[in-house]
Amino acid sequence: MTAQRILSLRTRWPRLSMEQVLQFIVGALPLLMLTVLLATLVSISTAKATDAAACKGNNLLESMAKENPALLAEIQAEADAIPNGRGIFWKIEKDGVKPSWLLGTMHVTDPRVLKMPEGARLAAADANVVVIESDEILDENKAGSALLMHPELTMFTDGTSIKDHLDAASLTKLDEGLKQRGLSLAVVAKMKPWILASFVALPACELSRKAGGASFLDMQIAKDAVAAGKPVAGLETLVEQLEAMADLPIDFHFKALVETITLGDKMEDVMETMTELYLSGDIGMTMPLLKTVAPSTTEGDESAYAAFESRIISDRNLVMAKGSTQHLEKGNAFIAVGALHLPGEQGLVELLRRQGYRLSRVE
């Protein structure tokens, strides 16, 4: 799924844990990069990939409704207070131009997500241009070359490895989590923590589907556009996305990685719950729910969250809003970005409204 001063983390959720923020980060990661890396690092047999393709997570909200309905009501109330917290498909209007469309995506290969709302499918098919976060996902060679030009964004280039930054217990947990996904710590030890986090935060079934060549929603939308002879435009580059990650304090990433490893199999439940929230359009429920999943953060993490909010959320939303304008002014554009970029006072929906557009949720 997907990316907001979207949800004002410090003011609305001042006690978020590292893992909770990581869930947002994972949704924002350039997943083509994971596909490229998996192609070279993961050795998964056809049988194993088939076995792993069946995700086994449970919706945490269902058990919460039975075991702690008061907590569920609290989460719902918090979600209800978030502007534009419901809906993944929006109509964008402005006098004098044909309406455009905004779809919040989830960056996964789950067939339920790939199906898309019927109205969104028709709008994409009819659009003059399709706009996604990065059009580089259409060219793996170009994307791979760009990443190779900036090895410091994905790898330790100072002679250290992940083994020099984590204690023995954390390394053991990381090793076990990677093995479950067909990876060896020895092979990926030079990778930066936000790359490793991508492997352990996503369920094995999701990584297996990607390794098998399955497209995530954004890529499917882009491929369909190309097949139909439509132009595809991007709002960011993969390098820009990684630079945003690299700008955050390294300790922040290590803490997030360790907490995610600690969750273990519960990550499948988290992903399933996030997926079902996405499918129901309850995007505003995502972060309030995640607050209940992992341990609370400490006061010392406040500066890290300030950096996260500024660099990963606010900055990117502003870039997306500004980059969308040239297409919206021409009309009949179909814009698809991570769903978590949409809600909140500084989310994409509100930012576009401030630019003079009328946005209405499409049921």
XYZ file of C-alpha atoms in Angstrom:
363
model
C 0.000 0.000 0.000
C 0.975 3.630 0.098
C 2.590 7.684 1.410
C 1.371 13.294 3.498
C 2.479 16.017 5.952
C -0.282 13.458 5.327
C -0.694 12.364 8.845
C 0.951 14.776 11.215
C 3.031 12.302 13.133
C 4.340 14.546 15.862
C 1.085 16.327 16.636
C -1.505 13.688 15.872
C 0.472 10.548 16.791
C 3.356 11.716 18.983
C 4.014 8.235 20.381
C 4.509 6.243 17.201
C 7.027 3.415 17.379
C 9.828 2.895 14.899
C 7.996 -0.091 13.442
C 4.854 1.951 12.867
C 6.775 4.519 10.856
C 8.574 1.724 9.028
C 5.235 0.444 7.770
C 4.775 3.795 6.079
C 8.335 3.727 4.758
C 7.902 0.259 3.290
C 4.788 1.463 1.495
C 6.795 4.313 0.017
C 9.846 2.331 -1.065
C 10.567 2.028 -4.790
C 9.561 -1.602 -5.138
C 11.171 -1.940 -8.542
C 14.427 -1.714 -6.629
C 13.346 -4.699 -4.549
C 12.475 -6.589 -7.708
C 15.896 -5.861 -9.182
C 17.655 -6.885 -5.991
C 15.568 -10.018 -5.605
C 16.413 -11.093 -9.119
C 20.087 -11.217 -8.189
C 19.909 -12.215 -4.523
C 17.000 -14.579 -4.067
C 17.186 -18.180 -5.173
C 13.622 -19.468 -4.904
C 12.566 -22.656 -6.612
C 9.305 -22.697 -8.532
C 7.787 -25.033 -5.972
C 8.862 -22.854 -3.064
C 7.561 -19.734 -4.747
C 4.226 -21.437 -5.320
C 4.024 -22.554 -1.701
C 4.841 -19.085 -0.419
C 2.318 -17.389 -2.695
C -0.520 -18.072 -0.264
C -0.383 -15.359 2.384
C -1.619 -16.480 5.785
C -2.231 -13.263 7.677
C -5.362 -12.542 9.702
C -7.212 -9.248 10.009
C -6.281 -7.859 13.424
C -9.453 -5.763 13.532
C -11.645 -8.854 13.619
C -10.023 -10.215 16.757
C -9.926 -6.725 18.253
C -13.685 -6.347 17.757
C -14.206 -9.430 19.925
C -11.445 -8.996 22.485
C -11.179 -5.231 22.878
C -14.096 -3.340 21.264
C -13.268 -0.220 23.276
C -9.810 -0.043 21.683
C -11.313 -0.535 18.240
C -13.742 2.329 18.904
C -10.822 4.521 19.949
C -8.945 3.709 16.755
C -12.025 4.434 14.658
C -12.573 7.782 16.378
C -8.982 8.799 15.709
C -9.306 7.761 12.079
C -12.583 9.669 11.687
C -10.796 12.875 12.710
C -8.295 12.645 9.843
C -9.273 14.791 6.836
C -9.904 12.714 3.722
C -9.230 9.519 5.644
C -11.744 7.547 3.622
C -11.531 6.735 -0.062
C -8.768 5.755 -2.459
C -10.306 7.131 -5.665
C -10.940 10.837 -6.254
C -12.255 13.008 -9.077
C -10.317 16.226 -9.737
C -12.171 19.113 -11.373
C -11.413 22.649 -12.470
C -13.392 24.946 -14.734
C -12.295 24.874 -18.350
C -10.572 21.485 -18.374
C -11.718 17.892 -18.526
C -11.805 16.154 -15.111
C -8.790 14.173 -13.969
C -8.527 11.323 -11.498
C -6.454 10.414 -8.445
C -6.020 6.824 -7.266
C -4.313 5.884 -4.037
C -2.395 2.664 -4.575
C -0.866 -0.033 -2.440
C 2.558 -1.125 -3.673
C 1.864 -4.862 -3.513
C 1.117 -7.712 -5.904
C -1.953 -8.970 -4.033
C -4.569 -9.909 -6.698
C -7.279 -8.187 -4.659
C -5.370 -4.918 -4.867
C -4.507 -5.333 -8.542
C -8.198 -5.576 -9.390
C -8.727 -1.830 -8.714
C -12.119 -0.143 -8.344
C -14.115 -0.416 -11.561
C -14.323 3.356 -11.948
C -10.565 3.684 -11.612
C -9.961 1.002 -14.214
C -12.224 2.776 -16.682
C -10.715 6.196 -15.931
C -7.188 4.885 -16.489
C -8.228 3.323 -19.777
C -9.788 6.615 -20.952
C -7.076 8.992 -19.696
C -4.778 10.981 -21.972
C -1.802 10.457 -19.646
C -1.024 8.181 -16.712
C 1.085 9.684 -13.919
C 2.797 7.535 -11.282
C 5.378 8.110 -8.560
C 8.296 7.111 -10.775
C 8.095 6.192 -14.449
C 11.482 4.482 -14.078
C 9.653 1.352 -12.966
C 9.043 0.706 -16.660
C 12.757 0.318 -17.412
C 14.581 -2.025 -15.042
C 17.911 -1.519 -16.798
C 17.667 2.253 -16.497
C 16.593 2.010 -12.881
C 19.343 -0.448 -12.063
C 21.949 1.774 -13.725
C 20.741 4.788 -11.761
C 21.056 2.873 -8.504
C 24.526 1.618 -9.421
C 25.589 5.242 -9.863
C 24.690 5.853 -6.205
C 25.890 2.794 -4.275
C 25.964 4.776 -1.033
C 22.159 4.862 -1.056
C 21.788 1.102 -0.875
C 25.090 -0.242 0.464
C 27.618 0.477 3.202
C 30.596 1.983 1.405
C 32.689 2.751 4.483
C 34.036 -0.761 4.986
C 31.388 -1.714 7.562
C 28.394 -4.003 7.283
C 25.156 -4.578 9.168
C 27.133 -6.870 11.477
C 29.054 -3.875 12.800
C 25.885 -2.020 13.786
C 23.651 -4.612 15.488
C 24.168 -6.739 18.580
C 24.356 -10.539 18.428
C 20.722 -11.107 19.426
C 19.422 -8.720 16.775
C 21.671 -10.260 14.135
C 20.337 -13.725 14.958
C 16.740 -12.537 14.567
C 17.616 -10.768 11.330
C 19.333 -13.872 9.981
C 16.275 -16.002 10.776
C 13.912 -13.498 9.191
C 15.979 -13.337 6.022
C 16.254 -17.127 5.767
C 12.474 -17.344 5.796
C 12.566 -15.227 2.654
C 15.280 -17.232 0.914
C 18.053 -14.764 1.747
C 21.355 -15.165 3.542
C 22.634 -12.510 5.930
C 26.136 -13.114 4.608
C 24.984 -12.116 1.126
C 23.097 -8.951 2.111
C 25.234 -7.787 5.052
C 26.518 -4.771 3.108
C 23.009 -3.459 2.453
C 21.704 -0.403 4.274
C 19.088 -1.063 6.980
C 16.201 0.394 4.986
C 16.850 -2.145 2.236
C 16.977 -5.056 4.676
C 13.842 -3.719 6.337
C 12.059 -4.106 3.014
C 12.840 -7.805 2.988
C 11.750 -8.536 6.559
C 8.733 -6.190 6.725
C 6.956 -7.604 3.687
C 5.545 -11.147 4.043
C 7.455 -13.933 2.344
C 4.512 -14.508 0.013
C 4.728 -10.946 -1.280
C 8.472 -11.105 -1.850
C 8.049 -14.472 -3.534
C 5.483 -13.094 -5.969
C 7.785 -10.188 -6.798
C 10.716 -12.549 -7.292
C 8.500 -14.532 -9.649
C 7.915 -11.455 -11.792
C 4.505 -10.347 -10.531
C 3.730 -6.659 -10.953
C 2.657 -4.475 -8.068
C -0.308 -2.191 -8.687
C 1.608 0.906 -9.798
C 3.648 -1.090 -12.282
C 0.548 -2.817 -13.635
C -1.113 0.548 -14.208
C 1.973 1.822 -16.015
C 2.317 -1.304 -18.151
C -1.347 -1.172 -19.135
C -0.910 2.444 -20.190
C 2.097 1.621 -22.369
C 0.252 -1.292 -23.946
C -2.581 1.096 -24.814
C -0.164 3.605 -26.366
C -0.565 6.194 -23.606
C 2.258 8.372 -22.268
C 3.418 7.606 -18.731
C 4.942 10.350 -16.580
C 6.661 10.228 -13.197
C 6.624 12.595 -10.234
C 9.913 11.426 -8.680
C 12.982 9.396 -9.550
C 14.032 6.250 -7.717
C 17.225 7.985 -6.638
C 15.209 10.840 -5.140
C 13.136 8.337 -3.187
C 16.236 6.639 -1.827
C 17.887 9.955 -1.034
C 14.921 10.786 1.167
C 15.462 7.525 3.026
C 19.185 8.115 3.349
C 18.628 11.576 4.797
C 17.041 10.118 7.933
C 19.288 9.337 10.927
C 20.912 5.919 10.550
C 20.047 4.983 14.145
C 16.403 5.538 13.286
C 16.619 2.917 10.558
C 18.422 0.399 12.755
C 15.795 0.702 15.488
C 13.020 0.301 12.942
C 14.704 -2.778 11.495
C 15.119 -4.464 14.884
C 11.533 -3.756 15.952
C 10.198 -5.131 12.691
C 12.239 -8.313 13.055
C 10.883 -8.700 16.581
C 7.305 -8.738 15.286
C 8.124 -11.900 13.333
C 5.097 -13.724 11.899
C 2.811 -10.975 13.176
C 3.924 -8.944 10.159
C 1.670 -11.118 7.990
C -1.289 -10.119 10.160
C -0.267 -6.474 9.922
C -0.006 -6.636 6.139
C -3.335 -8.433 5.776
C -5.026 -5.855 7.985
C -3.507 -2.981 6.020
C -4.601 -4.620 2.782
C -8.181 -5.034 3.942
C -8.245 -1.433 5.167
C -7.039 -0.360 1.735
C -9.665 -2.442 -0.054
C -12.403 -0.922 2.096
C -11.022 2.576 1.553
C -10.358 3.151 5.265
C -6.925 4.687 4.723
C -7.203 6.889 7.787
C -7.379 3.774 9.977
C -3.906 2.595 8.998
C -1.663 4.594 11.302
C -4.004 4.597 14.342
C -4.141 0.816 14.026
C -0.373 0.464 13.799
C -0.014 2.339 17.066
C -1.601 -0.630 18.793
C 0.607 -3.232 17.131
C 4.120 -2.373 18.284
C 5.635 -1.013 21.481
C 5.530 2.731 21.999
C 8.447 4.939 21.154
C 10.637 6.803 23.601
C 10.918 10.535 24.030
C 14.409 10.437 22.531
C 12.976 9.519 19.156
C 11.143 12.828 18.700
C 13.878 14.411 16.563
C 13.908 11.356 14.309
C 10.171 11.652 13.770
C 10.515 15.339 12.990
C 13.041 14.423 10.293
C 10.772 11.640 9.028
C 7.748 13.909 8.822
C 9.669 16.604 6.985
C 11.735 14.502 4.576
C 9.627 11.431 3.794
C 6.149 12.890 4.072
C 5.851 16.650 3.696
C 8.607 17.166 1.137
C 7.403 14.379 -1.125
C 3.762 15.452 -0.974
C 4.724 18.939 -2.051
C 6.765 17.529 -4.937
C 3.850 15.354 -6.032
C 1.329 18.169 -5.838
C 3.557 20.511 -7.828
C 4.463 17.864 -10.400
C 0.823 16.925 -10.943
C -0.185 20.456 -11.933
C 1.135 20.357 -15.508
C -0.966 17.286 -16.198
C -4.072 18.492 -14.384
C -4.040 21.750 -16.335
C -4.329 19.765 -19.552
C -7.151 17.652 -18.141
C -8.049 13.970 -18.323
C -5.002 12.787 -16.383
C -4.936 9.638 -14.275
C -2.627 9.997 -11.269
C -1.710 6.970 -9.148
C 0.403 7.334 -5.990
C 0.629 5.494 -2.674
C -2.653 5.745 -0.782
C -1.002 7.092 2.362
C -0.082 10.201 0.393
C -3.770 11.161 0.179
C -5.236 11.834 3.661
C -4.419 14.460 6.258
C -4.221 18.228 6.358
C -0.991 18.113 4.343
C -2.051 15.196 2.182
C -2.251 15.323 -1.584
C -6.018 15.784 -1.628
C -5.816 18.945 0.489
C -2.724 20.253 -1.307
C -4.482 20.015 -4.671
C -7.534 21.758 -3.266
C -5.298 24.626 -2.180
C -4.114 24.861 -5.778
C -7.680 25.582 -6.855
C -8.939 22.124 -7.792
C -12.162 20.544 -6.601
C -11.706 17.010 -5.352
C -14.572 14.653 -4.596
C -14.394 11.074 -3.443
C -15.663 8.494 -5.920
C -17.524 5.665 -4.201
